[in-house]
Amino acid sequence: MINYILSQNWVLYWLPVSVAFTVIYRYYTRNFNYFTKMGVNGPKPVIIFGNLWELLFTSKDKLDIKRVRKYGKLFGIFDGNKPLLQIADPVLIKQILVKDFHMFTDRPLISNASHPIANQNLSIVRGQHWRRMRSMVSPTFTSGRMRQMYPMLGHCLQNLLATLDEYTTTGGKGVVDAYRVYGHYAMDTIAAGAWGMETDALRDPNNPMVLSANRMGKLSGGKIFLTALVPPQLLVWLNIRSVRNEGPLNAMIELIGNLVREHRKSYQRSDDFIGLLLRAKPVTAKGRATATAGSAETDESRDYEGHHINDGTESKAIEKKVLDIVSDREGEVEPLTDEEIIGNSLFFFIAGYEQMAATLSYITYELALNPDKQEKLYQEVSAVARAPVTGSITTTTTAGKITSDDHLEIPYDVLATLPYLDAVTSESMRIHSSPIKLRRYAMDDYVLPGTGGVRVLKGQEVQIPTHGIHHMDEYFPESSRFIPERFMPENRHKLTPYTYLPFGAGPRHCVGMRFALMEAKYALAHIVLHYRLSRCPETAVPPAVQNHPLLKLPQSVMLAIERRV
């Protein structure tokens, strides 16, 4: 029998095949015992895919919730063969994002593609390059600067309310796709705040800026996956420089570049993002000390806003230490280049456009399903709204639909301090937060304190699943329910710091946070003031989401709308 088998080619054929299979299997599973050796739990990976296969059957947001609930506050997953430590413990989150920020300064990139201009932004640059850039960009987003920028959004609000008015002209209820309408508002506000442009994305869709922005916005999950696998040198040879459609991307860069050059030539001092960046100087201890209260350079405490549950003396001190440039070196710090101004202006749009439309859509969706919360918000807003003076930013007679007789104005300092408006915004952003995780990689080997020796190796990535944390009943009882009251000042002490992270935390938190909150609250306050939103037969509960590779975007949010009498 043995002689028969040996006389055949069977062994000669299958032996090398089995050896090759064993080698391949061992290679692609070589790290699969990584977390087991450290005593860290997690879902079982499969060869080649690791735990990525689960995304074929479950959306990112739901998968994060499921994993956090099943495996706890510290667990491991695999991206292919690469181990990724997941951290949902607020004590460890503070350690990584704040206390030991110097050990986790930089973010991993989602792609190996590198565009010479688009990549010149705060989200991507690293090390001292990031520190210099952040120190110069941060002062453009102080509360003082937002106060200056606030009037620039007036025409955006006019466009929004004029559009909503069209759905209520019959005197009864209309049905509006809130996501579509808010998309136009988001485009207009970012164009105004970032570039000093007046656009009307709905009525003038062929505006070159609007056209390029809409074409550039589409993301391909396949291209992200491809550019993450292909080495950078090969991508350069293939002339692939971005995960986005490069034609519209380059057109957008050229348009912004023209605006930068126009700003440089102009003798007028503009308060849009480009104008502020052209005049930007690094943060210095001397500058902080000489800034007068209420000036554009000051950044008053906003402890009444939900995201400030993460702020504390220690957090502020570390951020100051990281970002302050030594005063006697201020003159030596290079100003921002045109490429850096264009890159950050472009990123300002990319980060804010689609996400803002989704944020407003989900807030009004929740208010439509919770009319008691909507009425409570209306009472708060109507109590502080005042009739605008002639020629104010919110008076218009466009088509005779919105006039100063039925349009009220809310000053910036009043808007920013409305507690229930902030609570509603914060609660919706908690429930419907982006499934994008906070990602950092270790600058050196690091042992996570209090974990019994769990070690993060130099260059290894750690991830913080914010959406999953936002849905932990331990921190947010009845986490699936819309309960704005949990963010009210009298209940704020019940919240655990570093469990509410829509803007991140620490020195690398979202620099545009204040603009985003102003943009959202500005629209929401006036919408609730003038209209009543409710559920209708077309309202999908919950809203169907798009197949987006990164964000949680609704396909549509259909709501009934009627004017308040």
GROMACS .gro file of C-alpha atoms in nm, residues 191-517:
model
  327
  191ALA     CA    1  -1.840   7.905   0.267
  192ALA     CA    2  -1.917   8.214   0.475
  193GLY     CA    3  -1.710   8.124   0.780
  194ALA     CA    4  -1.414   7.965   0.604
  195TRP     CA    5  -1.386   8.164   0.285
  196GLY     CA    6  -1.592   8.480   0.333
  197MET     CA    7  -1.818   8.385   0.041
  198GLU     CA    8  -2.193   8.429   0.009
  199THR     CA    9  -2.339   8.120  -0.155
  200ASP     CA   10  -2.688   7.981  -0.198
  201ALA     CA   11  -2.627   7.610  -0.247
  202LEU     CA   12  -2.995   7.534  -0.313
  203ARG     CA   13  -3.079   7.808  -0.564
  204ASP     CA   14  -2.736   7.840  -0.724
  205PRO     CA   15  -2.603   7.483  -0.747
  206ASN     CA   16  -2.378   7.575  -1.041
  207ASN     CA   17  -2.166   7.810  -0.832
  208PRO     CA   18  -1.810   7.681  -0.899
  209MET     CA   19  -1.741   7.637  -0.527
  210VAL     CA   20  -2.069   7.453  -0.463
  211LEU     CA   21  -2.024   7.240  -0.774
  212SER     CA   22  -1.669   7.133  -0.686
  213ALA     CA   23  -1.761   7.071  -0.322
  214ASN     CA   24  -2.053   6.844  -0.411
  215ARG     CA   25  -1.848   6.644  -0.660
  216MET     CA   26  -1.556   6.610  -0.421
  217GLY     CA   27  -1.767   6.494  -0.126
  218LYS     CA   28  -1.827   6.138  -0.241
  219LEU     CA   29  -1.596   5.882  -0.079
  220SER     CA   30  -1.522   5.531  -0.201
  221GLY     CA   31  -1.469   5.267   0.065
  222GLY     CA   32  -1.285   5.059  -0.195
  223LYS     CA   33  -1.037   5.338  -0.264
  224ILE     CA   34  -0.976   5.391   0.108
  225PHE     CA   35  -0.910   5.018   0.149
  226LEU     CA   36  -0.684   5.009  -0.158
  227THR     CA   37  -0.476   5.311  -0.059
  228ALA     CA   38  -0.435   5.171   0.293
  229LEU     CA   39  -0.283   4.850   0.154
  230VAL     CA   40  -0.069   4.980  -0.133
  231PRO     CA   41   0.275   5.117  -0.031
  232PRO     CA   42   0.317   5.498  -0.060
  233GLN     CA   43   0.589   5.469  -0.327
  234LEU     CA   44   0.362   5.263  -0.552
  235LEU     CA   45   0.074   5.511  -0.506
  236VAL     CA   46   0.310   5.791  -0.617
  237TRP     CA   47   0.404   5.588  -0.925
  238LEU     CA   48   0.034   5.527  -0.995
  239ASN     CA   49  -0.032   5.901  -0.945
  240ILE     CA   50  -0.290   5.833  -0.672
  241ARG     CA   51  -0.265   6.116  -0.419
  242SER     CA   52  -0.598   6.111  -0.237
  243VAL     CA   53  -0.887   5.887  -0.133
  244ARG     CA   54  -1.121   6.143  -0.292
  245ASN     CA   55  -1.205   6.221  -0.653
  246GLU     CA   56  -0.894   6.413  -0.747
  247GLY     CA   57  -1.045   6.618  -1.030
  248PRO     CA   58  -1.295   6.807  -0.809
  249LEU     CA   59  -1.041   6.804  -0.523
  250ASN     CA   60  -0.782   6.988  -0.729
  251ALA     CA   61  -1.049   7.226  -0.861
  252MET     CA   62  -1.146   7.304  -0.502
  253ILE     CA   63  -0.783   7.361  -0.409
  254GLU     CA   64  -0.741   7.600  -0.701
  255LEU     CA   65  -1.054   7.796  -0.600
  256ILE     CA   66  -0.939   7.825  -0.237
  257GLY     CA   67  -0.591   7.921  -0.356
  258ASN     CA   68  -0.740   8.207  -0.557
  259LEU     CA   69  -0.927   8.324  -0.247
  260VAL     CA   70  -0.606   8.317  -0.043
  261ARG     CA   71  -0.429   8.528  -0.305
  262GLU     CA   72  -0.721   8.772  -0.319
  263HIS     CA   73  -0.712   8.804   0.060
  264ARG     CA   74  -0.340   8.879   0.049
  265LYS     CA   75  -0.390   9.155  -0.209
  266SER     CA   76  -0.683   9.311  -0.028
  267TYR     CA   77  -0.622   9.586   0.224
  268GLN     CA   78  -0.943   9.500   0.409
  269ARG     CA   79  -0.919   9.304   0.732
  270SER     CA   80  -1.153   9.004   0.700
  271ASP     CA   81  -1.270   8.784   0.986
  272ASP     CA   82  -1.329   8.466   0.787
  273PHE     CA   83  -1.105   8.163   0.838
  274ILE     CA   84  -0.866   8.250   0.554
  275GLY     CA   85  -0.826   8.608   0.674
  276LEU     CA   86  -0.757   8.494   1.030
  277LEU     CA   87  -0.501   8.235   0.919
  278LEU     CA   88  -0.316   8.492   0.710
  279ARG     CA   89  -0.272   8.699   1.027
  280ALA     CA   90  -0.220   8.398   1.257
  281LYS     CA   91   0.052   8.404   1.521
  282PRO     CA   92   0.148   8.122   1.758
  283VAL     CA   93  -0.005   8.098   2.106
  284THR     CA   94   0.233   8.239   2.364
  285ALA     CA   95   0.221   8.281   2.740
  286LYS     CA   96   0.282   8.654   2.684
  287GLY     CA   97  -0.011   8.676   2.444
  288ARG     CA   98  -0.243   8.503   2.691
  289ALA     CA   99  -0.139   8.740   2.968
  290THR     CA  100  -0.194   9.061   2.766
  291ALA     CA  101  -0.528   8.963   2.600
  292THR     CA  102  -0.812   9.175   2.737
  293ALA     CA  103  -1.136   9.017   2.855
  294GLY     CA  104  -1.397   8.999   2.582
  295SER     CA  105  -1.146   9.055   2.302
  296ALA     CA  106  -1.118   8.830   1.998
  297GLU     CA  107  -0.806   8.669   2.145
  298THR     CA  108  -0.979   8.557   2.466
  299ASP     CA  109  -1.145   8.223   2.515
  300GLU     CA  110  -1.397   8.251   2.794
  301SER     CA  111  -1.488   7.935   2.983
  302ARG     CA  112  -1.793   7.758   2.843
  303ASP     CA  113  -1.855   7.529   3.139
  304TYR     CA  114  -2.228   7.527   3.061
  305GLU     CA  115  -2.167   7.338   2.736
  306GLY     CA  116  -2.183   6.959   2.742
  307HIS     CA  117  -1.838   6.885   2.603
  308HIS     CA  118  -1.678   7.072   2.894
  309ILE     CA  119  -1.740   6.781   3.130
  310ASN     CA  120  -1.392   6.672   3.017
  311ASP     CA  121  -1.228   7.003   3.104
  312GLY     CA  122  -1.041   7.051   3.426
  313THR     CA  123  -0.741   7.233   3.564
  314GLU     CA  124  -0.510   6.950   3.466
  315SER     CA  125  -0.645   6.923   3.111
  316LYS     CA  126  -0.618   7.297   3.048
  317ALA     CA  127  -0.267   7.313   3.193
  318ILE     CA  128  -0.144   7.031   2.970
  319GLU     CA  129  -0.300   7.185   2.658
  320LYS     CA  130  -0.140   7.519   2.744
  321LYS     CA  131   0.198   7.352   2.794
  322VAL     CA  132   0.173   7.166   2.463
  323LEU     CA  133   0.057   7.459   2.251
  324ASP     CA  134   0.229   7.763   2.403
  325ILE     CA  135   0.533   7.871   2.204
  326VAL     CA  136   0.808   8.020   2.421
  327SER     CA  137   0.753   8.396   2.404
  328ASP     CA  138   1.108   8.489   2.310
  329ARG     CA  139   1.089   8.256   2.007
  330GLU     CA  140   0.762   8.393   1.871
  331GLY     CA  141   0.938   8.591   1.599
  332GLU     CA  142   1.129   8.280   1.491
  333VAL     CA  143   0.816   8.075   1.421
  334GLU     CA  144   0.743   8.053   1.050
  335PRO     CA  145   0.401   8.190   0.948
  336LEU     CA  146   0.156   7.953   0.784
  337THR     CA  147   0.234   7.891   0.418
  338ASP     CA  148  -0.029   7.928   0.147
  339GLU     CA  149  -0.032   7.550   0.115
  340GLU     CA  150  -0.105   7.512   0.488
  341ILE     CA  151  -0.381   7.773   0.474
  342ILE     CA  152  -0.539   7.603   0.172
  343GLY     CA  153  -0.503   7.257   0.329
  344ASN     CA  154  -0.668   7.363   0.655
  345SER     CA  155  -0.942   7.558   0.477
  346LEU     CA  156  -1.017   7.252   0.267
  347PHE     CA  157  -1.020   7.026   0.572
  348PHE     CA  158  -1.249   7.271   0.753
  349PHE     CA  159  -1.502   7.210   0.476
  350ILE     CA  160  -1.450   6.833   0.452
  351ALA     CA  161  -1.481   6.782   0.829
  352GLY     CA  162  -1.786   7.003   0.869
  353TYR     CA  163  -2.008   6.980   0.563
  354GLU     CA  164  -2.165   6.634   0.568
  355GLN     CA  165  -2.136   6.594   0.945
  356MET     CA  166  -2.317   6.922   1.016
  357ALA     CA  167  -2.605   6.831   0.784
  358ALA     CA  168  -2.636   6.497   0.965
  359THR     CA  169  -2.609   6.657   1.311
  360LEU     CA  170  -2.893   6.902   1.248
  361SER     CA  171  -3.103   6.630   1.085
  362TYR     CA  172  -3.075   6.399   1.384
  363ILE     CA  173  -3.146   6.679   1.633
  364THR     CA  174  -3.468   6.783   1.461
  365TYR     CA  175  -3.560   6.417   1.410
  366GLU     CA  176  -3.538   6.361   1.786
  367LEU     CA  177  -3.739   6.678   1.856
  368ALA     CA  178  -4.008   6.568   1.610
  369LEU     CA  179  -4.040   6.234   1.792
  370ASN     CA  180  -4.037   6.406   2.133
  371PRO     CA  181  -4.279   6.701   2.110
  372ASP     CA  182  -4.253   6.771   2.483
  373LYS     CA  183  -3.878   6.828   2.448
  374GLN     CA  184  -3.941   7.045   2.143
  375GLU     CA  185  -4.191   7.259   2.332
  376LYS     CA  186  -3.950   7.298   2.624
  377LEU     CA  187  -3.679   7.417   2.386
  378TYR     CA  188  -3.923   7.658   2.219
  379GLN     CA  189  -4.009   7.811   2.555
  380GLU     CA  190  -3.641   7.867   2.633
  381VAL     CA  191  -3.560   8.020   2.295
  382SER     CA  192  -3.871   8.238   2.268
  383ALA     CA  193  -3.802   8.382   2.614
  384VAL     CA  194  -3.472   8.535   2.500
  385ALA     CA  195  -3.545   8.617   2.135
  386ARG     CA  196  -3.589   8.983   2.055
  387ALA     CA  197  -3.717   9.178   1.754
  388PRO     CA  198  -3.422   9.276   1.532
  389VAL     CA  199  -3.338   9.633   1.452
  390THR     CA  200  -3.376   9.759   1.096
  391GLY     CA  201  -3.097   9.633   0.875
  392SER     CA  202  -2.994   9.354   1.112
  393ILE     CA  203  -2.850   9.033   0.977
  394THR     CA  204  -3.183   8.854   0.995
  395THR     CA  205  -3.417   9.106   0.833
  396THR     CA  206  -3.510   9.045   0.472
  397THR     CA  207  -3.802   9.080   0.239
  398THR     CA  208  -3.696   8.810  -0.004
  399ALA     CA  209  -4.004   8.713  -0.205
  400GLY     CA  210  -4.210   8.867   0.074
  401LYS     CA  211  -4.184   8.546   0.275
  402ILE     CA  212  -3.962   8.638   0.568
  403THR     CA  213  -3.980   8.989   0.710
  404SER     CA  214  -3.868   9.166   1.024
  405ASP     CA  215  -4.224   9.133   1.154
  406ASP     CA  216  -4.202   8.759   1.200
  407HIS     CA  217  -3.826   8.705   1.236
  408LEU     CA  218  -3.644   8.736   1.568
  409GLU     CA  219  -3.277   8.757   1.652
  410ILE     CA  220  -3.068   8.591   1.923
  411PRO     CA  221  -2.728   8.745   2.007
  412TYR     CA  222  -2.423   8.518   2.013
  413ASP     CA  223  -2.360   8.548   2.388
  414VAL     CA  224  -2.722   8.457   2.459
  415LEU     CA  225  -2.727   8.167   2.213
  416ALA     CA  226  -2.408   8.019   2.358
  417THR     CA  227  -2.544   8.016   2.712
  418LEU     CA  228  -2.890   7.861   2.662
  419PRO     CA  229  -2.875   7.545   2.880
  420TYR     CA  230  -3.155   7.343   2.723
  421LEU     CA  231  -3.042   7.426   2.369
  422ASP     CA  232  -2.700   7.290   2.460
  423ALA     CA  233  -2.853   6.987   2.634
  424VAL     CA  234  -3.063   6.897   2.329
  425THR     CA  235  -2.763   6.938   2.099
  426SER     CA  236  -2.534   6.735   2.326
  427GLU     CA  237  -2.781   6.450   2.374
  428SER     CA  238  -2.845   6.411   2.003
  429MET     CA  239  -2.471   6.420   1.932
  430ARG     CA  240  -2.427   6.147   2.192
  431ILE     CA  241  -2.690   5.916   2.045
  432HIS     CA  242  -2.603   5.983   1.682
  433SER     CA  243  -2.230   6.034   1.713
  434SER     CA  244  -1.999   5.945   1.429
  435PRO     CA  245  -1.868   5.585   1.434
  436ILE     CA  246  -1.519   5.718   1.360
  437LYS     CA  247  -1.295   5.614   1.648
  438LEU     CA  248  -1.034   5.831   1.816
  439ARG     CA  249  -0.702   5.685   1.706
  440ARG     CA  250  -0.351   5.737   1.840
  441TYR     CA  251  -0.025   5.549   1.814
  442ALA     CA  252   0.239   5.514   2.082
  443MET     CA  253   0.559   5.718   2.050
  444ASP     CA  254   0.736   5.458   2.268
  445ASP     CA  255   0.656   5.139   2.460
  446TYR     CA  256   0.386   5.219   2.715
  447VAL     CA  257   0.223   5.020   2.995
  448LEU     CA  258  -0.141   5.112   3.055
  449PRO     CA  259  -0.172   5.196   3.427
  450GLY     CA  260  -0.400   4.980   3.635
  451THR     CA  261  -0.430   4.702   3.376
  452GLY     CA  262  -0.188   4.449   3.525
  453GLY     CA  263   0.080   4.512   3.265
  454VAL     CA  264  -0.105   4.554   2.935
  455ARG     CA  265   0.162   4.701   2.709
  456VAL     CA  266   0.130   4.915   2.398
  457LEU     CA  267   0.440   4.881   2.180
  458LYS     CA  268   0.609   5.172   2.006
  459GLY     CA  269   0.426   5.252   1.683
  460GLN     CA  270   0.123   5.045   1.779
  461GLU     CA  271  -0.223   5.194   1.730
  462VAL     CA  272  -0.483   5.224   2.004
  463GLN     CA  273  -0.847   5.312   1.937
  464ILE     CA  274  -1.122   5.471   2.145
  465PRO     CA  275  -1.470   5.357   2.025
  466THR     CA  276  -1.659   5.677   2.111
  467HIS     CA  277  -1.993   5.567   1.968
  468GLY     CA  278  -1.987   5.251   2.177
  469ILE     CA  279  -1.895   5.448   2.490
  470HIS     CA  280  -2.182   5.691   2.426
  471HIS     CA  281  -2.419   5.393   2.444
  472MET     CA  282  -2.292   5.240   2.768
  473ASP     CA  283  -2.576   5.230   3.022
  474GLU     CA  284  -2.318   5.250   3.300
  475TYR     CA  285  -2.245   5.609   3.199
  476PHE     CA  286  -2.571   5.703   3.028
  477PRO     CA  287  -2.867   5.517   3.185
  478GLU     CA  288  -3.125   5.417   2.923
  479SER     CA  289  -2.861   5.513   2.668
  480SER     CA  290  -3.086   5.454   2.365
  481ARG     CA  291  -3.342   5.709   2.490
  482PHE     CA  292  -3.331   6.080   2.404
  483ILE     CA  293  -3.300   6.246   2.746
  484PRO     CA  294  -3.153   6.599   2.711
  485GLU     CA  295  -3.200   6.659   3.084
  486ARG     CA  296  -2.891   6.448   3.158
  487PHE     CA  297  -2.680   6.736   3.016
  488MET     CA  298  -2.853   7.012   3.212
  489PRO     CA  299  -2.630   7.202   3.460
  490GLU     CA  300  -2.806   7.054   3.764
  491ASN     CA  301  -2.733   6.700   3.638
  492ARG     CA  302  -2.386   6.757   3.494
  493HIS     CA  303  -2.218   6.621   3.808
  494LYS     CA  304  -2.367   6.278   3.732
  495LEU     CA  305  -2.175   6.254   3.404
  496THR     CA  306  -1.838   6.079   3.402
  497PRO     CA  307  -1.560   6.282   3.238
  498TYR     CA  308  -1.417   6.134   2.918
  499THR     CA  309  -1.731   5.937   2.835
  500TYR     CA  310  -1.879   6.211   2.612
  501LEU     CA  311  -1.638   6.261   2.323
  502PRO     CA  312  -1.805   6.397   2.006
  503PHE     CA  313  -1.511   6.635   1.960
  504GLY     CA  314  -1.239   6.424   2.118
  505ALA     CA  315  -1.045   6.554   2.418
  506GLY     CA  316  -0.703   6.683   2.513
  507PRO     CA  317  -0.469   6.904   2.310
  508ARG     CA  318  -0.572   6.730   1.986
  509HIS     CA  319  -0.949   6.775   2.024
  510CYS     CA  320  -1.146   6.910   1.725
  511VAL     CA  321  -1.024   7.265   1.672
  512GLY     CA  322  -1.345   7.366   1.494
  513MET     CA  323  -1.569   7.258   1.782
  514ARG     CA  324  -1.693   7.608   1.869
  515PHE     CA  325  -1.778   7.692   1.508
  516ALA     CA  326  -1.969   7.365   1.471
  517LEU     CA  327  -2.170   7.428   1.788
   0.00000   0.00000   0.00000
